[in-house]
mmCIF file of C-alpha atoms and ligand atoms in Angstrom:
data_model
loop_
_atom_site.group_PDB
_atom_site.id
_atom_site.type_symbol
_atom_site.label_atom_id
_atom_site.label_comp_id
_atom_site.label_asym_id
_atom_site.label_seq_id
_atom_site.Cartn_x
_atom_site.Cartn_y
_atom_site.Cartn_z
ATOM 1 C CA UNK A 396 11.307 -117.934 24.773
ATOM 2 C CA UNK A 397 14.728 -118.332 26.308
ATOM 3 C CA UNK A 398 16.648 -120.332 24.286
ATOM 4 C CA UNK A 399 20.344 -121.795 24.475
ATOM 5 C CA UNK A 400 22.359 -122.869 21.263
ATOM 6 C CA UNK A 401 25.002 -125.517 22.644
ATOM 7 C CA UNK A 402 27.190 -127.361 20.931
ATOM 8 C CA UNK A 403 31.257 -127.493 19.920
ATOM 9 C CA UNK A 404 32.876 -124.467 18.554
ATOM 10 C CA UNK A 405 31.925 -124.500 14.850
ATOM 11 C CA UNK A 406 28.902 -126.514 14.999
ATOM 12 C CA UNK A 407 27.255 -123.519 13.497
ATOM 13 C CA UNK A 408 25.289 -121.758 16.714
ATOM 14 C CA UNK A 409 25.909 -118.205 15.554
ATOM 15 C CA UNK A 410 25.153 -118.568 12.258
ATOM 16 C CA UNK A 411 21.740 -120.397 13.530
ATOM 17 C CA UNK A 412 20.835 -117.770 16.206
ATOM 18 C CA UNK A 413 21.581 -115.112 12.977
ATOM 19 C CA UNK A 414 18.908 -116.984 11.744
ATOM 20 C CA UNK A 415 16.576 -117.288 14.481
ATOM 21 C CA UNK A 416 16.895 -113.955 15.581
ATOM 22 C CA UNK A 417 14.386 -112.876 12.762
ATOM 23 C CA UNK A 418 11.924 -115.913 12.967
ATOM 24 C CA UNK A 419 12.063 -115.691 16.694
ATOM 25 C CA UNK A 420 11.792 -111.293 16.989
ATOM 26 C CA UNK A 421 14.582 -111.817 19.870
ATOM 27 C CA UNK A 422 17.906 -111.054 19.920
ATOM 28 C CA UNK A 423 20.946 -113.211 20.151
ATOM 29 C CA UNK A 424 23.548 -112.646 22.955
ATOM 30 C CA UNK A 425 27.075 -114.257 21.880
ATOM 31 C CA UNK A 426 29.652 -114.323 24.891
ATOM 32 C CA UNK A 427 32.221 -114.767 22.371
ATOM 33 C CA UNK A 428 31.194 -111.768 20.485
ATOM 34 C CA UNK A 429 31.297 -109.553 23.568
ATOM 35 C CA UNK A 430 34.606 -110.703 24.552
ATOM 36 C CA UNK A 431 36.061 -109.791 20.842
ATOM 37 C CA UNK A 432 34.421 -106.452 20.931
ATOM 38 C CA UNK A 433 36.278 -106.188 24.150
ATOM 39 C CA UNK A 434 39.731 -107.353 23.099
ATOM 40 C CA UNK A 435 39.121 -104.528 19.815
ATOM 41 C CA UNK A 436 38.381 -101.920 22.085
ATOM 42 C CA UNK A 437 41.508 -103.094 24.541
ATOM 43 C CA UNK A 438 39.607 -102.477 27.798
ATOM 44 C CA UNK A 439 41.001 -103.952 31.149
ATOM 45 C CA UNK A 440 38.031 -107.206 30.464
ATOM 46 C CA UNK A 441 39.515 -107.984 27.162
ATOM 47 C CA UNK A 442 43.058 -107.616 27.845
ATOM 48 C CA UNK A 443 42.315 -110.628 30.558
ATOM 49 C CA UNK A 444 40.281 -112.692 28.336
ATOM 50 C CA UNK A 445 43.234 -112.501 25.225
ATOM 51 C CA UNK A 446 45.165 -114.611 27.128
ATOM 52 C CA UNK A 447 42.797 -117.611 27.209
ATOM 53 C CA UNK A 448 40.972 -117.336 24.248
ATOM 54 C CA UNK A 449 44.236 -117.003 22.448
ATOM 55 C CA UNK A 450 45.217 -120.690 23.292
ATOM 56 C CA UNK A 451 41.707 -122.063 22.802
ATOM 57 C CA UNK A 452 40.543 -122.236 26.580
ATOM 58 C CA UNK A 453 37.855 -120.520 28.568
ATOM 59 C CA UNK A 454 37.651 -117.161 30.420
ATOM 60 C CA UNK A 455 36.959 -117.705 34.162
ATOM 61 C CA UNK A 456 33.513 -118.307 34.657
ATOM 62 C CA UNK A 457 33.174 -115.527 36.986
ATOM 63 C CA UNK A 458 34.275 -112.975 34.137
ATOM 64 C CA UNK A 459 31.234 -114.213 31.463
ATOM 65 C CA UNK A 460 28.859 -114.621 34.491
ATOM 66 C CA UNK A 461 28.888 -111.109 35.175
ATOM 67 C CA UNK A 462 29.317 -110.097 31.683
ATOM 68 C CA UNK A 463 25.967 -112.369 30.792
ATOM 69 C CA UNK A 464 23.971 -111.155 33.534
ATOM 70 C CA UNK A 465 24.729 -107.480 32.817
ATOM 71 C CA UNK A 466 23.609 -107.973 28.780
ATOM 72 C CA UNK A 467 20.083 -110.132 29.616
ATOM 73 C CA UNK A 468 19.386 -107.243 31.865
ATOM 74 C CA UNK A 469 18.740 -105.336 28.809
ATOM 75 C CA UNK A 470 15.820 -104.080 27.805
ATOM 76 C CA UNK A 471 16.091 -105.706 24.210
ATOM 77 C CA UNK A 472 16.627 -109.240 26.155
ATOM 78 C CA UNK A 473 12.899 -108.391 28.062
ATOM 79 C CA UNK A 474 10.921 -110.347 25.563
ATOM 80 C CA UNK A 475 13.576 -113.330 25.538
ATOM 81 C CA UNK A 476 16.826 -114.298 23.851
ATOM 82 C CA UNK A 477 18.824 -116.887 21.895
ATOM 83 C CA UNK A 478 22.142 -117.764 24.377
ATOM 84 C CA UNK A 479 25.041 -118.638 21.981
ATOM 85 C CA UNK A 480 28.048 -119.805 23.465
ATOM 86 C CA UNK A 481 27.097 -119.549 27.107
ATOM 87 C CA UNK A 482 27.081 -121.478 29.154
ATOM 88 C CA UNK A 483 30.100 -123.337 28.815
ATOM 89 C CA UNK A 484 30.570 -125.129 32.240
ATOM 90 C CA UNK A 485 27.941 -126.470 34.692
ATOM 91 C CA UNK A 486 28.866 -123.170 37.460
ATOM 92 C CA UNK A 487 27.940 -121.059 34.106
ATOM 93 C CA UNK A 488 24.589 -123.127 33.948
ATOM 94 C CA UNK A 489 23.967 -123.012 37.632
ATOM 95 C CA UNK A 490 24.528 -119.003 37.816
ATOM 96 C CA UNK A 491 22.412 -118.686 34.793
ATOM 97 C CA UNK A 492 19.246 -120.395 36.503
ATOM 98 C CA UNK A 493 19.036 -117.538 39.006
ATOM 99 C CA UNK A 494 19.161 -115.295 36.363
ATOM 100 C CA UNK A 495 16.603 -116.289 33.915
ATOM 101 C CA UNK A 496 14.643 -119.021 33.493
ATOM 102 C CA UNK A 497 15.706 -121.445 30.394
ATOM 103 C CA UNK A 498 12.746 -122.795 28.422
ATOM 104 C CA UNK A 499 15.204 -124.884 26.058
ATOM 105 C CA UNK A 500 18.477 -125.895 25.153
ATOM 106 C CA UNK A 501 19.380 -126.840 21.524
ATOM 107 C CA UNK A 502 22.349 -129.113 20.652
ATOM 108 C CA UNK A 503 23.589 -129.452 17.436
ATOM 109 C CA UNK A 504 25.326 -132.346 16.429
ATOM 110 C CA UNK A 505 28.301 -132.175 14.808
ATOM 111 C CA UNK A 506 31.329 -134.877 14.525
ATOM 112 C CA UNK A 507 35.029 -133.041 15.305
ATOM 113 C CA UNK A 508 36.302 -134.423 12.114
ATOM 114 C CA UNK A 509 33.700 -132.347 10.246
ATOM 115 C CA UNK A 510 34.186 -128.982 12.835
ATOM 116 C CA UNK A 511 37.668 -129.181 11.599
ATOM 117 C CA UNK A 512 36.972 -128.713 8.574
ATOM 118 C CA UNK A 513 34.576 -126.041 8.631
ATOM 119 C CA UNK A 514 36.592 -123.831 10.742
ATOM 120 C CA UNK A 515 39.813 -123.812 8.531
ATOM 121 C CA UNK A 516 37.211 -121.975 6.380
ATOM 122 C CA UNK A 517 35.567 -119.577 9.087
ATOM 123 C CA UNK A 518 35.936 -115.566 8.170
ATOM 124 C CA UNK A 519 34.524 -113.041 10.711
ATOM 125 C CA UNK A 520 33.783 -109.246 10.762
ATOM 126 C CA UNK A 521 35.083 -107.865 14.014
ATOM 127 C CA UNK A 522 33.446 -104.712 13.543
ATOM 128 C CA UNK A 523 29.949 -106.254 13.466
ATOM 129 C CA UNK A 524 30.262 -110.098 14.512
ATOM 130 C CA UNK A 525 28.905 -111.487 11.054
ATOM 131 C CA UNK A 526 30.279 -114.890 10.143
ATOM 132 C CA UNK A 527 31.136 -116.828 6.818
ATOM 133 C CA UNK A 528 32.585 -119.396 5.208
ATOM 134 C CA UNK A 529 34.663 -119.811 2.301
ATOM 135 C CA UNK A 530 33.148 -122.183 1.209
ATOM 136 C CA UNK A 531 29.629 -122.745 2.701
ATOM 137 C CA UNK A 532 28.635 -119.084 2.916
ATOM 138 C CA UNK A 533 30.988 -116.886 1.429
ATOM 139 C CA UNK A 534 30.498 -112.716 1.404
ATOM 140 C CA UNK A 535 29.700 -111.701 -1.960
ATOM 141 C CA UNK A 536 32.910 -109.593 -2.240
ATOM 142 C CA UNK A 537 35.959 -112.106 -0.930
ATOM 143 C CA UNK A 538 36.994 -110.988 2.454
ATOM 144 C CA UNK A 539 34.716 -107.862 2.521
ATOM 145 C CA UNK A 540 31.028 -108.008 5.207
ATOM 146 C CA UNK A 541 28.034 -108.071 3.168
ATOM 147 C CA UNK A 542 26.573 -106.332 6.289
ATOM 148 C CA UNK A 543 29.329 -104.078 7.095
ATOM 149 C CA UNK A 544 31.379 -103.569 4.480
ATOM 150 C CA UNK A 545 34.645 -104.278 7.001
ATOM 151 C CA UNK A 546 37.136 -106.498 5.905
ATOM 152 C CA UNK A 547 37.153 -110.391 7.147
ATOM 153 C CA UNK A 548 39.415 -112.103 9.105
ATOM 154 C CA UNK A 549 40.510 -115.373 10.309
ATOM 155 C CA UNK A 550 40.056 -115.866 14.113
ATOM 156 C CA UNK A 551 43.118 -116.574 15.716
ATOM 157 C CA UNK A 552 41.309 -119.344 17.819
ATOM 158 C CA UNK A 553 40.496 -120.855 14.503
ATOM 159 C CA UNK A 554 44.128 -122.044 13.816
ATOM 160 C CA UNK A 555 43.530 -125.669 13.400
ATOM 161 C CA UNK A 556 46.017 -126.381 16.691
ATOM 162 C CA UNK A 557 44.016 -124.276 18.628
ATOM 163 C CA UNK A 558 40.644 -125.333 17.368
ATOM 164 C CA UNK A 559 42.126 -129.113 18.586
ATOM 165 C CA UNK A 560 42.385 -127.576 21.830
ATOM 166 C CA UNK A 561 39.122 -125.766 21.672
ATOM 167 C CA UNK A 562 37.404 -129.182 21.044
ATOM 168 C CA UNK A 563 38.801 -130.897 23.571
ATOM 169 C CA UNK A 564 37.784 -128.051 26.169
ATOM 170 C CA UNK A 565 33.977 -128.593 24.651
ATOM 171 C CA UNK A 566 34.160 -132.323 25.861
ATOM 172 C CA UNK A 567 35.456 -132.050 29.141
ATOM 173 C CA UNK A 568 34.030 -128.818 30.062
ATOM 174 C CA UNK A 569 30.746 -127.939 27.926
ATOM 175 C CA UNK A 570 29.313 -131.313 26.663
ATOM 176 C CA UNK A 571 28.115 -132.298 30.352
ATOM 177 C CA UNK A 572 25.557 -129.640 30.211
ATOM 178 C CA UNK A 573 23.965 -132.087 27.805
ATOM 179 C CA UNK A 574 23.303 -134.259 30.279
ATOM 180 C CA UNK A 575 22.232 -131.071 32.658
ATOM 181 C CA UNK A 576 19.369 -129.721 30.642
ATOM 182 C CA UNK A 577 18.583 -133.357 29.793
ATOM 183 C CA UNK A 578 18.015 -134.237 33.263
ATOM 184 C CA UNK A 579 15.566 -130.744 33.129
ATOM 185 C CA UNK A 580 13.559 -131.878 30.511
ATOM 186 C CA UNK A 581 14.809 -129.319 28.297
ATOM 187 C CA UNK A 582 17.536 -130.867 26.054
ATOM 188 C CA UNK A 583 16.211 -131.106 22.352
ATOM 189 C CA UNK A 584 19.346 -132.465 19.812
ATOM 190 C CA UNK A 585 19.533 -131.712 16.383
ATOM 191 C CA UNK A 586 22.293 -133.097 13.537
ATOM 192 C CA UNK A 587 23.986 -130.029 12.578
ATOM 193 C CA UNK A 588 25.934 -131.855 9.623
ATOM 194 C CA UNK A 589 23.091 -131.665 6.887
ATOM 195 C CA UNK A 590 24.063 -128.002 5.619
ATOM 196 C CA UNK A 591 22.659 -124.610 6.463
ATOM 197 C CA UNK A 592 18.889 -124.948 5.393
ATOM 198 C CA UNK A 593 18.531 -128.279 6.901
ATOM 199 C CA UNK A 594 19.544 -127.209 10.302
ATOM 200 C CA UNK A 595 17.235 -124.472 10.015
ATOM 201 C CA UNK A 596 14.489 -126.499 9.300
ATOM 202 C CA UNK A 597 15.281 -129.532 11.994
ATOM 203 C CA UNK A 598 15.624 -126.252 14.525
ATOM 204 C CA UNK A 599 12.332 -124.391 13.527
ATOM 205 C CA UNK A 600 10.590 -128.204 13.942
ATOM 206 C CA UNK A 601 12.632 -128.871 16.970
ATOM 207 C CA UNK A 602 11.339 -125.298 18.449
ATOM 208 C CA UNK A 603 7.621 -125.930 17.006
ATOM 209 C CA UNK A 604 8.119 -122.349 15.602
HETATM 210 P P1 AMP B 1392 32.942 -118.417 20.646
HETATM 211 O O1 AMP B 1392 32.890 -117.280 19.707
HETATM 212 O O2 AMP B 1392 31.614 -118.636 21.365
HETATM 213 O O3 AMP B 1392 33.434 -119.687 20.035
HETATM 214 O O4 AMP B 1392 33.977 -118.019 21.815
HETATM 215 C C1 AMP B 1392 35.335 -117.768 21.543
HETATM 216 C C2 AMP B 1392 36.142 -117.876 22.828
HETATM 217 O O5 AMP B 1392 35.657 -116.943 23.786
HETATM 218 C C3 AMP B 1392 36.078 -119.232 23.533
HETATM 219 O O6 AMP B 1392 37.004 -120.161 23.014
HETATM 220 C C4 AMP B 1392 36.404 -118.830 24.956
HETATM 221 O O7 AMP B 1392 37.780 -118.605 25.142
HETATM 222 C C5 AMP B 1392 35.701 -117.499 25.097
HETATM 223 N N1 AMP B 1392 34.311 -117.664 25.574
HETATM 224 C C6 AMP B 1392 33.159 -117.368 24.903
HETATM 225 N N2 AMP B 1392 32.074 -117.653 25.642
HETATM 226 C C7 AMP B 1392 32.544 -118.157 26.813
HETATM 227 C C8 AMP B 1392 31.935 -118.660 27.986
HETATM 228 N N3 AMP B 1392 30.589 -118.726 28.104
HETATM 229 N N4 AMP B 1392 32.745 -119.096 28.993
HETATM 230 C C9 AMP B 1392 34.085 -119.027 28.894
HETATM 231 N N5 AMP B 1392 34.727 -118.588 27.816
HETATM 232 C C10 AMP B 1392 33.977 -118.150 26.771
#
C-alpha cells in the first residue's frame, strides 16, 4: 500500500508512520527528515532549504519533488511506503501521481490550539530522526535517543513563533489537498487528539489493517 500521512505540523504523522512502519513491513519516507539530514551534513540542498525551514515556510516544490522521486525509487520503497510530510501543495500532489500511484491519504485531526502545545514539548534526534515528547513520550534518559543514544534537541522550527507561521502555511498551502484526495475517493480522516494508542487504533481501523 501507498499511503500518505497529512495533516498540520505536530499532528503526530511521524510518530504514526514510526508506528506503522512495523504493522505495515514498509518503510516511511519523511521529506522533513531528509532535508535535516541534509542541513547536518551542509550539502549545497540543505544549505538552500535552511533558509525556509528556518522561518517556518516551505522549500520550493521543485527541490522535494526531485528529492521524493529519487527516495521512492528505492528498492526498500518497491513493496510500498508511508509518505509523511509530502506532499505539501497541490503541484507536490500532482507530480507525485506520475510517480506512484496513491492508494490512501490519512488526515489526522488536530485543533492548532492543541499542536501548540504539543510542539513546545517536541525533542528530536538528528542523528537518527526519532521523535519525543516531554511529556507524552519522553526518552527514558532526559534528552538522550532511546534508539540512538544521541542527544535531543529542540527543532528550531518548533519555536512557538515559528510553529504560528508553520500553521498558517498548513492552511493555505497543505489543507486543500484534503479536498484533493477527497475528490479521489481516497481521503480517510481520523481525530488525532485522543493520545498515542487511540490514534493508532482509529488508523489501523481506518486502514482495515
Ligand atoms: P516536517 O518535519 O515534515 O514538519 O518538515 C519540516 C520543514 O521541512 C517544513 O516546515 C518545511 O520547511 C520543510 N519541508 C518538509 N517537507 C516538505 C515538503 N513536502 N514541501 C516543502 N517543504 C517541506
Amino acid at each position: 500500500m501507498n499511503l500518505i500521512l497529512l495533516g498540520a505540523p505536530g499532528a503526530g504523522k511521524g510518530t504514526l508512520a514510526a508506528y506503522l512502519i512495523e504493522k505495515m513491513g514498509v518503510p516511511s519516507v519523511s521529506t522533513g527528515n531528509i532535508l535535516r539530514e541534509a542541513i547536518k551534513n551542509d550539502t549545497p540542498l540543505g544549505r538552500e532549504a535552511k533558509q525556509f525551514m528556518d522561518k517556518g515556510q516551505l522549500v520550493p516544490d521543485e527541490v522535494v519533488i526531485g528529492m521524493l522521486k529519487d527516495r521512492v525509487a528505492q528498492a526498500d520503497c518497491a513493496k510500498g511506503f508511508i509518505l509523511d510530510g509530502f506532499p505539501r501543495t497541490i503541484p507536490q500532489a500532482e507530480a507525485l501521481d506520475t510517480i506512484a500511484s496513491i492508494d490512501l491519504a490519512l488526515s489526522l485531526e488536530v485543533p492548532d490550539g492543541v499542536i501548540e502545545g504539543r510542539m513546545t514539548g517536541r525533542r528530536v534526534c538528528l542523528t537518527c530522526g526519532a521523535t519525543y515528547h516531554i511529556k507524552n513520550m519522553p526518552p527514558k534518559m532526559e534528552d538522550v535517543c532511546d534508539k540512538c543514544g544521541d542527544k535531543l534537541v529542540v527543532r528550531k522550527d518548533d519555536a512557538i513563533e515559528v510553529v504560528r507561521d508553520r500553521l498558517a502555511t498548513f492552511h493555505k498551502q497543505t489543507e486543500p489537498l484534503k479536498d484533493y484526495y477527497g475528490k479521489q475517493g481516497k481521503l480517510k480522516s481520523i481525530d488525532g487528539t485522543q493520545g498515542i494508542h487511540e490514534t493508532e487504533r482509529l488508523a489501523v481501523e481506518a486502514l482495515g489493517l
